[in-house]
Coordinates of C-alpha atoms and ligand atoms in Angstrom, one line a residue:
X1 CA 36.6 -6.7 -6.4
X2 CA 35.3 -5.8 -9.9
X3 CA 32.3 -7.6 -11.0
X4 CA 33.5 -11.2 -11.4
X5 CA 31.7 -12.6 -13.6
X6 CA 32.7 -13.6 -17.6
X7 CA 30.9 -11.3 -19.9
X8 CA 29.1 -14.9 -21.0
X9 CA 27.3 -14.5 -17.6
X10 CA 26.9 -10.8 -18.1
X11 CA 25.2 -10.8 -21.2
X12 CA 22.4 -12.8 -19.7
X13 CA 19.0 -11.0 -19.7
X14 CA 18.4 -9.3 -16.2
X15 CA 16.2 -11.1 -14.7
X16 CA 12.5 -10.0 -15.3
X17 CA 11.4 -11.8 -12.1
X18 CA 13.3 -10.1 -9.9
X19 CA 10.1 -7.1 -9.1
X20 CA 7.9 -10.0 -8.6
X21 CA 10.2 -11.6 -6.3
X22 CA 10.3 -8.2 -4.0
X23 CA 6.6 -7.7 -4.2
X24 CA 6.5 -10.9 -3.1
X25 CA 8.8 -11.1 0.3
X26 CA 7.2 -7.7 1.0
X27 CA 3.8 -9.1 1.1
X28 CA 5.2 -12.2 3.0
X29 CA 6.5 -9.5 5.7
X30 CA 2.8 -8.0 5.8
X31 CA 1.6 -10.8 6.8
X32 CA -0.2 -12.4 3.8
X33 CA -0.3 -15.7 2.7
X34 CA 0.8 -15.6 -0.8
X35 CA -0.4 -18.0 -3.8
X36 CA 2.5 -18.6 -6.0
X37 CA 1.3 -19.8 -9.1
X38 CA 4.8 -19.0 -10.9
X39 CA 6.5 -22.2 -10.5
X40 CA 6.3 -25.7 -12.9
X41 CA 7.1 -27.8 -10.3
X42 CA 4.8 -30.5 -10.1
X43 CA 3.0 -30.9 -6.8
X44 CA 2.2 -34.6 -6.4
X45 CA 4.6 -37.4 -5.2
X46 CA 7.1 -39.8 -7.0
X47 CA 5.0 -43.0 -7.4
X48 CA 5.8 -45.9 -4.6
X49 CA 7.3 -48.2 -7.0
X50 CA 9.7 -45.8 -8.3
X51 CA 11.3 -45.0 -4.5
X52 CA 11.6 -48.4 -3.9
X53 CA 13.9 -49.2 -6.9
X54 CA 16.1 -45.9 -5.5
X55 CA 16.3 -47.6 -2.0
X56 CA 16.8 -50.7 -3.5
X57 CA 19.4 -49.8 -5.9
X58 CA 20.8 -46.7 -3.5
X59 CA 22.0 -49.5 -0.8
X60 CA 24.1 -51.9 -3.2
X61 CA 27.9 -50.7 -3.2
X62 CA 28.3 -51.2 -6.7
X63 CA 26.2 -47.9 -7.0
X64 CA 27.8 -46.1 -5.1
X65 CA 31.0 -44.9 -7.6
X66 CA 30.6 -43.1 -10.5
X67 CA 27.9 -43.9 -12.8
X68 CA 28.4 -47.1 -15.2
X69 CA 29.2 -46.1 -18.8
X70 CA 29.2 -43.1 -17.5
X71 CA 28.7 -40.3 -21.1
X72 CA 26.0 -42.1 -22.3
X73 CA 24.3 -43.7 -19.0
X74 CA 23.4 -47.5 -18.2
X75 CA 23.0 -49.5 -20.8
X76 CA 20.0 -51.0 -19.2
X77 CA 18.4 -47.3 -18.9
X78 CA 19.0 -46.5 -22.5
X79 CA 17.4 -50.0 -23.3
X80 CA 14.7 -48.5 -21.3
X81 CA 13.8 -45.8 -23.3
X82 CA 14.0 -47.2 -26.2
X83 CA 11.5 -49.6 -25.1
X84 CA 9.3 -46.6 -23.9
X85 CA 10.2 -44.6 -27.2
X86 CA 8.9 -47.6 -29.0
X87 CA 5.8 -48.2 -27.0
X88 CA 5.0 -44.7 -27.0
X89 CA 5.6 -42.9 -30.3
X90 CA 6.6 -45.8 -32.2
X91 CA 10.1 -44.7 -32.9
X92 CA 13.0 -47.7 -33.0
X93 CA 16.0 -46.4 -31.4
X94 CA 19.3 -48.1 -31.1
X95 CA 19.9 -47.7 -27.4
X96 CA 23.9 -47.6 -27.9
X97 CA 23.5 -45.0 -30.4
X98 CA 20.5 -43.0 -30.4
X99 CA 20.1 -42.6 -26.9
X100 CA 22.2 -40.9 -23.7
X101 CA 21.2 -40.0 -20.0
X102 CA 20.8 -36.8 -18.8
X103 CA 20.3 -35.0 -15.9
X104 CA 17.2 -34.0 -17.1
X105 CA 16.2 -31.7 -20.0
X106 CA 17.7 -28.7 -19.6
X107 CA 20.7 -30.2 -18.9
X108 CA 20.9 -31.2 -22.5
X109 CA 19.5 -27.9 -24.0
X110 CA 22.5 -26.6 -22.6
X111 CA 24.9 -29.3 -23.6
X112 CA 23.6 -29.5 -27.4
X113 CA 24.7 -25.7 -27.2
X114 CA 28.0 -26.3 -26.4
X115 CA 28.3 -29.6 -28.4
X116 CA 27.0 -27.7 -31.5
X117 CA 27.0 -23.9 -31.4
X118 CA 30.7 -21.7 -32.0
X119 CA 31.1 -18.4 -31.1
X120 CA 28.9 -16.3 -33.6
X121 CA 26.6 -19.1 -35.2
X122 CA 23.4 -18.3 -35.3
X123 CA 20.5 -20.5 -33.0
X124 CA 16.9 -19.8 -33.9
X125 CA 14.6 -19.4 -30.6
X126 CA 11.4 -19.3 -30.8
X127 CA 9.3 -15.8 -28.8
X128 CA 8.2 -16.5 -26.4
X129 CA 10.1 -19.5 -25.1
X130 CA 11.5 -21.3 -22.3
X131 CA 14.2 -18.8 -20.9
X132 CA 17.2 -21.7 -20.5
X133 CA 17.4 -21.7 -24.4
X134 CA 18.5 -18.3 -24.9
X135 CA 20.6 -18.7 -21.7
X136 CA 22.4 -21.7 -23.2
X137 CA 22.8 -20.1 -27.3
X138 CA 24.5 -16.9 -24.4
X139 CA 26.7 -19.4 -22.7
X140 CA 27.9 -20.9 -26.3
X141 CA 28.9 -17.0 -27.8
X142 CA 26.0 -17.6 -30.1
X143 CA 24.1 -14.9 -32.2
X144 CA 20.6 -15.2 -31.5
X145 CA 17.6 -15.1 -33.6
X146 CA 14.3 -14.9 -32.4
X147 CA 11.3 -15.8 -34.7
X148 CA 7.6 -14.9 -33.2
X149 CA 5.0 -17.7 -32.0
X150 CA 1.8 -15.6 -32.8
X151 CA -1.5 -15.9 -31.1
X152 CA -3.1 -15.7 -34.6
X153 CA -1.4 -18.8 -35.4
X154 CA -2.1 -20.8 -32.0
X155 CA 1.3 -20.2 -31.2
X156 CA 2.8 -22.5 -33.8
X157 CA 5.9 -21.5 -35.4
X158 CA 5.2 -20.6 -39.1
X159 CA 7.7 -22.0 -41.2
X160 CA 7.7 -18.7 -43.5
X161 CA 9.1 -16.8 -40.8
X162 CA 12.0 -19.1 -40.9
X163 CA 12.8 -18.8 -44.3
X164 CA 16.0 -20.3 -46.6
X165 CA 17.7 -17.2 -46.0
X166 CA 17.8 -17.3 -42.4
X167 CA 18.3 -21.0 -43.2
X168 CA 21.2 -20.9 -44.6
X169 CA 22.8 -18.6 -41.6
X170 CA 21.6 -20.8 -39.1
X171 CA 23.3 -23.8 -37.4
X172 CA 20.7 -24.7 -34.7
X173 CA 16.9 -24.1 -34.4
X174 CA 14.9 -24.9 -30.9
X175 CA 11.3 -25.9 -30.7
X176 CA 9.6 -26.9 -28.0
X177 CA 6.1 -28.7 -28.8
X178 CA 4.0 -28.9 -26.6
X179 CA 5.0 -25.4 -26.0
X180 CA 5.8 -23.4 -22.6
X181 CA 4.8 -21.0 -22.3
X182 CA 1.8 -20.9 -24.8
X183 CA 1.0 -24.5 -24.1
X184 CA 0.4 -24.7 -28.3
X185 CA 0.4 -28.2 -30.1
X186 CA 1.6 -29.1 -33.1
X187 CA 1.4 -32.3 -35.1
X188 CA 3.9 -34.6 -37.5
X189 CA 3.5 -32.5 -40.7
X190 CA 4.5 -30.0 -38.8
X191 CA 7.6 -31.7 -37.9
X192 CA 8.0 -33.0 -41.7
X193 CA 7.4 -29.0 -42.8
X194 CA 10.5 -28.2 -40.4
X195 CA 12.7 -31.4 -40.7
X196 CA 12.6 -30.6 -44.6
X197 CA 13.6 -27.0 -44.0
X198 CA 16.2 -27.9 -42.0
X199 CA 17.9 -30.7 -44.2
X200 CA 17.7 -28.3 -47.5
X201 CA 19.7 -26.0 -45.2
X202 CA 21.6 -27.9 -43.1
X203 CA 20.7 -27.1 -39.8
X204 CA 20.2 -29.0 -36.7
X205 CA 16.9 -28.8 -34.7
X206 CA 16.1 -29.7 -31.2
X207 CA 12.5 -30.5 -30.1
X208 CA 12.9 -30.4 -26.3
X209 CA 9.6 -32.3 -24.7
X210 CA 9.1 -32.5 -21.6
X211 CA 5.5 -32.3 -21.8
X212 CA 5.2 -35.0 -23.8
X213 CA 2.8 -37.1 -21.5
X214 CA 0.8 -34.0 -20.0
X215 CA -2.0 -33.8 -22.8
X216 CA -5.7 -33.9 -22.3
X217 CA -9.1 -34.8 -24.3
X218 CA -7.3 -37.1 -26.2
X219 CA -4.6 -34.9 -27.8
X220 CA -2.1 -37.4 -29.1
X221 CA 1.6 -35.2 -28.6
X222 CA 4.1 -36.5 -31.4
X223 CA 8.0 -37.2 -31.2
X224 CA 9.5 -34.8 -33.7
X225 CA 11.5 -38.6 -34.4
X226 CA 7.9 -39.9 -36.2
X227 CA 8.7 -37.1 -38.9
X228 CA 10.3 -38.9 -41.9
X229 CA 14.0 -38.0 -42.6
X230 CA 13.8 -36.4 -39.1
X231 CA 17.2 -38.6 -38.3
X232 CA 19.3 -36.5 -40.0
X233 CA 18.7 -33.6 -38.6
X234 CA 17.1 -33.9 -35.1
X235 CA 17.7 -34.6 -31.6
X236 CA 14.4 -34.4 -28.8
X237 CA 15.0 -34.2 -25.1
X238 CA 12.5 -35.8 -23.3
X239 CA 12.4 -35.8 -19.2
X240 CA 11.2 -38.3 -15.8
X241 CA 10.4 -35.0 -14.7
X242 CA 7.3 -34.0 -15.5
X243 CA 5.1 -37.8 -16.1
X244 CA 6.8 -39.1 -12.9
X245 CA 6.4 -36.4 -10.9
X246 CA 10.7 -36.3 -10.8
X247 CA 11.9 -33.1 -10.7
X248 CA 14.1 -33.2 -7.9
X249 CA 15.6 -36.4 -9.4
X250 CA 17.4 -35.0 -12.3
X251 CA 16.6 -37.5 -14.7
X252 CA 15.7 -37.3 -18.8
X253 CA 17.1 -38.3 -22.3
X254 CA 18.3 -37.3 -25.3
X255 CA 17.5 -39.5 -28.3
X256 CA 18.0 -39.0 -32.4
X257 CA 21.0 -38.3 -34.7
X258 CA 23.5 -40.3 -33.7
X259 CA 26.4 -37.7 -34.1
X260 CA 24.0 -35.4 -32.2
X261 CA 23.7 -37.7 -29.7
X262 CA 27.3 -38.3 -29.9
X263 CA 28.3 -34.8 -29.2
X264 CA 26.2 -34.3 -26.2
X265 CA 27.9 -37.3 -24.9
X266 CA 31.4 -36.3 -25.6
X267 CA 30.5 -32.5 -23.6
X268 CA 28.9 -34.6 -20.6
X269 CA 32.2 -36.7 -20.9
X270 CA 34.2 -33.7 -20.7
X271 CA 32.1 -31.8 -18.0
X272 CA 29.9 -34.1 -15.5
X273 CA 30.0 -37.2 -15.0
X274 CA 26.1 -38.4 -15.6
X275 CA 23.3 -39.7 -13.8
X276 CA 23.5 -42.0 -10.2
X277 CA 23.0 -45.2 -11.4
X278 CA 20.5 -45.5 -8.5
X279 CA 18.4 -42.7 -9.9
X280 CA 19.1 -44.5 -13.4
X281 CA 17.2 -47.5 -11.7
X282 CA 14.4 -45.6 -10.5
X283 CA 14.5 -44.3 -14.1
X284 CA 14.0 -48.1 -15.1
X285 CA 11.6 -48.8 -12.8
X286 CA 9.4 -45.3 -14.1
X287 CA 9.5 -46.3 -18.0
X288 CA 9.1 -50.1 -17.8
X289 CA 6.7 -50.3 -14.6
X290 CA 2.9 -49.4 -14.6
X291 CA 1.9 -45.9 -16.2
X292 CA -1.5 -45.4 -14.1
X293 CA 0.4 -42.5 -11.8
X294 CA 0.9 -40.2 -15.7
X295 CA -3.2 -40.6 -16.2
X296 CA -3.8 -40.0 -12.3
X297 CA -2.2 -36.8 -13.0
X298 CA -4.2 -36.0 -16.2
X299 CA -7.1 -36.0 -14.1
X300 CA -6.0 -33.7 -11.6
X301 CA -4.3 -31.4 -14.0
X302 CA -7.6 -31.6 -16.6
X303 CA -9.6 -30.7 -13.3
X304 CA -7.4 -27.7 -12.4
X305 CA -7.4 -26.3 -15.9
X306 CA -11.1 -26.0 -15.8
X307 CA -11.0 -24.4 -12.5
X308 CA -8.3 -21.9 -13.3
X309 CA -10.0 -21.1 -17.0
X310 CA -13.0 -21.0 -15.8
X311 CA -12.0 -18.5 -13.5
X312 CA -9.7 -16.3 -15.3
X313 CA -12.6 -16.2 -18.1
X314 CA -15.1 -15.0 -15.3
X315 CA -12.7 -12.4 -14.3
X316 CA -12.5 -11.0 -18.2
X317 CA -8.9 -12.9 -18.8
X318 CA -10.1 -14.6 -22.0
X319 CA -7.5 -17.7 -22.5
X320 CA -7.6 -20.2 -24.3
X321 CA -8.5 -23.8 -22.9
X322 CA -5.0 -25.8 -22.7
X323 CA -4.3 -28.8 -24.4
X324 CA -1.2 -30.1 -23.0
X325 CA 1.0 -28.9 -20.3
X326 CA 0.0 -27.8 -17.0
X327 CA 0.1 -24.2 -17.5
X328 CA -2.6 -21.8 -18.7
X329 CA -1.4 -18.8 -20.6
X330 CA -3.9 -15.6 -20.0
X331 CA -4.2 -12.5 -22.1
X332 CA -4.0 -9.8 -20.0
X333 CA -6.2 -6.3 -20.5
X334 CA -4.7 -4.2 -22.9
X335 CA -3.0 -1.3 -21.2
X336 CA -0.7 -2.7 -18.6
X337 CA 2.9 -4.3 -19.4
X338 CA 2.6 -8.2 -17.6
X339 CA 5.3 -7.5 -15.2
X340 CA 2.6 -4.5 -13.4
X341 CA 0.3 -6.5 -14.4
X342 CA 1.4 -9.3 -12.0
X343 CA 2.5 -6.9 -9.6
X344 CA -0.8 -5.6 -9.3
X345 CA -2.8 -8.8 -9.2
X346 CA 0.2 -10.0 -6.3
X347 CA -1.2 -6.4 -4.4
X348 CA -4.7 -7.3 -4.4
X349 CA -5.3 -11.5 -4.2
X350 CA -1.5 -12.2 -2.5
X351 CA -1.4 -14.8 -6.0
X352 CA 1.7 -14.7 -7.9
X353 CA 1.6 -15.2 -11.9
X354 CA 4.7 -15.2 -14.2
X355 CA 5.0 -12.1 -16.1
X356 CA 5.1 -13.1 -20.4
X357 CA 7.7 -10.9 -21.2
X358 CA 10.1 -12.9 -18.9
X359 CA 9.7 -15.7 -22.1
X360 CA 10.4 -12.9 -24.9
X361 CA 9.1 -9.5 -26.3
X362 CA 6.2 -11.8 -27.8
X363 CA 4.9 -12.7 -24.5
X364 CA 4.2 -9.0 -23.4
X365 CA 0.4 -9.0 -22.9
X366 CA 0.6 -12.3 -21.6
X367 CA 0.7 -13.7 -17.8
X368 CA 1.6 -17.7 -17.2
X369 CA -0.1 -19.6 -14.6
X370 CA 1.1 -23.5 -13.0
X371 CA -1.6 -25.7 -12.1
X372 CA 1.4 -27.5 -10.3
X373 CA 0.0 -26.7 -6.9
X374 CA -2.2 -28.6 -4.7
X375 CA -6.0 -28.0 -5.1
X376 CA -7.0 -26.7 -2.1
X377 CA -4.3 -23.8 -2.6
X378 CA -5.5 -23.5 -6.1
X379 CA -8.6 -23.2 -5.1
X380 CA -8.2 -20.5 -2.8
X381 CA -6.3 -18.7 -5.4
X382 CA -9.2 -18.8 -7.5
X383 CA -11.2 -17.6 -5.0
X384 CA -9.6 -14.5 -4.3
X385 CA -9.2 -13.9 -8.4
X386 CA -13.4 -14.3 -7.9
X387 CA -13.5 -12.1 -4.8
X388 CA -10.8 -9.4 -6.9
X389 CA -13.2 -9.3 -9.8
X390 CA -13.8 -5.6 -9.9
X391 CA -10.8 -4.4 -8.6
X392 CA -9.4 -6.9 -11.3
X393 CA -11.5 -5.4 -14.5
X394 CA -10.9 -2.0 -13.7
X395 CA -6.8 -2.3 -13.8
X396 CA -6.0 -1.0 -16.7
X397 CA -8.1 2.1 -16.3
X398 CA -6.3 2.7 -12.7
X399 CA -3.1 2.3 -14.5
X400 CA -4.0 5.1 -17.0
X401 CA -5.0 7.5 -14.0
Ligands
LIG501 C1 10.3 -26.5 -21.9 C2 11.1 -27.0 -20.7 N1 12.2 -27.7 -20.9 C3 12.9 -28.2 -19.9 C4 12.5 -28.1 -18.6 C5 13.4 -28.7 -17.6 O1 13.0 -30.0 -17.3 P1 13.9 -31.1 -16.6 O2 13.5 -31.2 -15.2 O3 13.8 -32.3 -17.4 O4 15.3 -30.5 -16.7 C6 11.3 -27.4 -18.3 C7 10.9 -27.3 -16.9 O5 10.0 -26.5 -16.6 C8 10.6 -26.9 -19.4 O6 9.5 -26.2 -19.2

């Protein structure tokens, strides 16, 4: 047979992880135990109290057909949020209106793209950036833009390199504060800078955070919502995921412009039939019952980032020291492209980093570390990045010979 697949599928970037992949299964098959740092997946359980509202919910019959209400989710878990958007950002949301279930995040990066995008508008992705966003503008027949998050700017998007012209053209921009890759910050005026770009021009903007509650030394992360006039114009998605320790659960919201969240709703009508109201209970149980399991985290991730900068800086990868997310996002020495880059570091500790170019062209020069993985692994990752200092610091040179 021909190759399958719709060109939508086949205009996909390959997939820049693919040499890391084989480097890794062929270490694996010599024998060494290999480190993957690659993943953001955290490592720690579900809280208690969250599995027993599953099991609870999971064994009542009622549950058990499709999901109540089932575009927009439970009317008690919307009320939820909106109870947690309140108590956390300070944002009022109508829960019938503002607010739908979704089976986490990137479900709804992917549905605002089809809700939103035709074939040939044009979506504005930030480089680098989280790979699903250019795979969802792909999926819609988009044309994509990509505007640079520089280094010299702490990865912020500078609203000059968006521009009226480009503006005008555009139908959807993506952020994605706090940032992953680059694990950059921004603040409300930010927001207010963008949300009045976008109303002068008409264009819709998504601020997709996940990382919302993964923020240290007293960083306070904003809802793009807390920007005035934000309404018009903007939809977050926001995720169990991460806080809760939920991944697996496939659980998150979208919340803003009604019509926005409308659309999204009508697509999940259309294509999947939302959330098990069981999980929707755990959910509940999550954003209404005790919050001490998101700063136990903190710790452990705040503890980890020292380790890992620390490290990296002793081994001459000067990074920056993270404010929110649990990633670090190391400059690598000048002289090697981050997908050899990784390679090598995978041939001499048996640790696997994410190349920066798998996130855009602007993340070349740039390798992306989790701190998603237990301590005692992380640990012994660092230790072999200690052990690999020389061998480490004369990389590029090797390269050149
Ligand atoms: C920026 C960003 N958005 C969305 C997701 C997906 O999160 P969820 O589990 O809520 O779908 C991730 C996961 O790594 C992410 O980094």
């Amino acid at each position: 047979m021909n190759d399958p697949r719709a060109e939508r599928l086949r205009r996909l970037p390959p997939y820049l992880y693919m040499e890391i992949r084989r480097k890794t299964r062929e270490a694996q098959a010599r024998g060494i135990d290999v480190i993957s740092l690659g993943v953001g997946d955290p490592d720690r359980p579900t809280p208690d109290h969250i599995i027993s509202a599953l099991v609870e919910a999971a064994g009542k019959p009622e549950n058990h057909r499709y999901p109540t209400d089932e575009e927009k989710g439970m009317r008690a878990f919307r009320e939820s949020v909106a109870g947690w958007y309140g108590r956390r950002f300070g944002v009022d949301l109508d829960p019938d209106g503002e607010v739908v279930a979704l089976i986490g995040s990137k479900e709804g990066n992917h549905h605002l793209a089809l809700a939103v995008l035709d074939p040939g508008d044009v979506a504005i992705i930030p480089d680098p950036g989280y790979p699903a966003y250019l795979a969802s503008a792909i999926f819609a027949g988009a044309e994509v833009v990509r505007v640079p998050l520089r280094p010299e700017n702490d990865f912020v998007l500078d609203i000059n390199d968006l521009g009226d012209e480009l503006g005008r053209r555009a139908r959807l921009l993506w952020l994605s504060y706090p940032n992953n890759p680059t694990t950059a910050v921004v603040d409300v005026p930010f927001f207010e800078r963008v949300v009045a770009w976008a109303r002068r021009n008409d264009v819709v903007v998504v601020n997709d955070n996940p990382y919302s509650e993964i923020a240290f030394d007293g960083v306070r992360i904003p809802s793009i919502l807390e920007a005035d006039g934000a309404r018009d114009v903007a939809i977050e998605f926001n995720s169990l995921s991460k806080p809760y320790n939920m991944t697996g659960w496939r659980i998150g919201m979208a919340v803003g412009n009604r019509e926005l969240v409308g659309a999204i709703a009508q697509v999940k009508e259309n294509t999947d039939s939302g959330v098990f109201n069981a999980v929707q209970y755990a959910g509940i149980a999550a954003l209404d019952g005790p919050q001490d399991a998101i700063a136990a985290n903190l710790e452990v991730y705040r503890r980890r980032r020292d380790l890992v900068v620390d490290t990296l800086r002793s081994v001459g990868l000067a990074l920056d020291r993270p404010k929110a997310t649990f990633y670090g996002w190391a400059p690598i020495p000048p002289g090697l492209g981050s997908i050899e880059y990784a390679g090598r570091l995978l041939d001499l500790t048996g640790v696997v980093v994410t190349p920066g170019i798998g996130y855009g062209q602007m993340g070349e020069g740039y390798v992306r570390l989790s701190l998603s993985v237990p301590d005692a692994r992380l640990a012994e990752a660092m230790d072999r990045l200690s052990s690999a200092r020389h061998e480490l610091a004369a990389l590029p040179a090797t390269a050149a010979g």
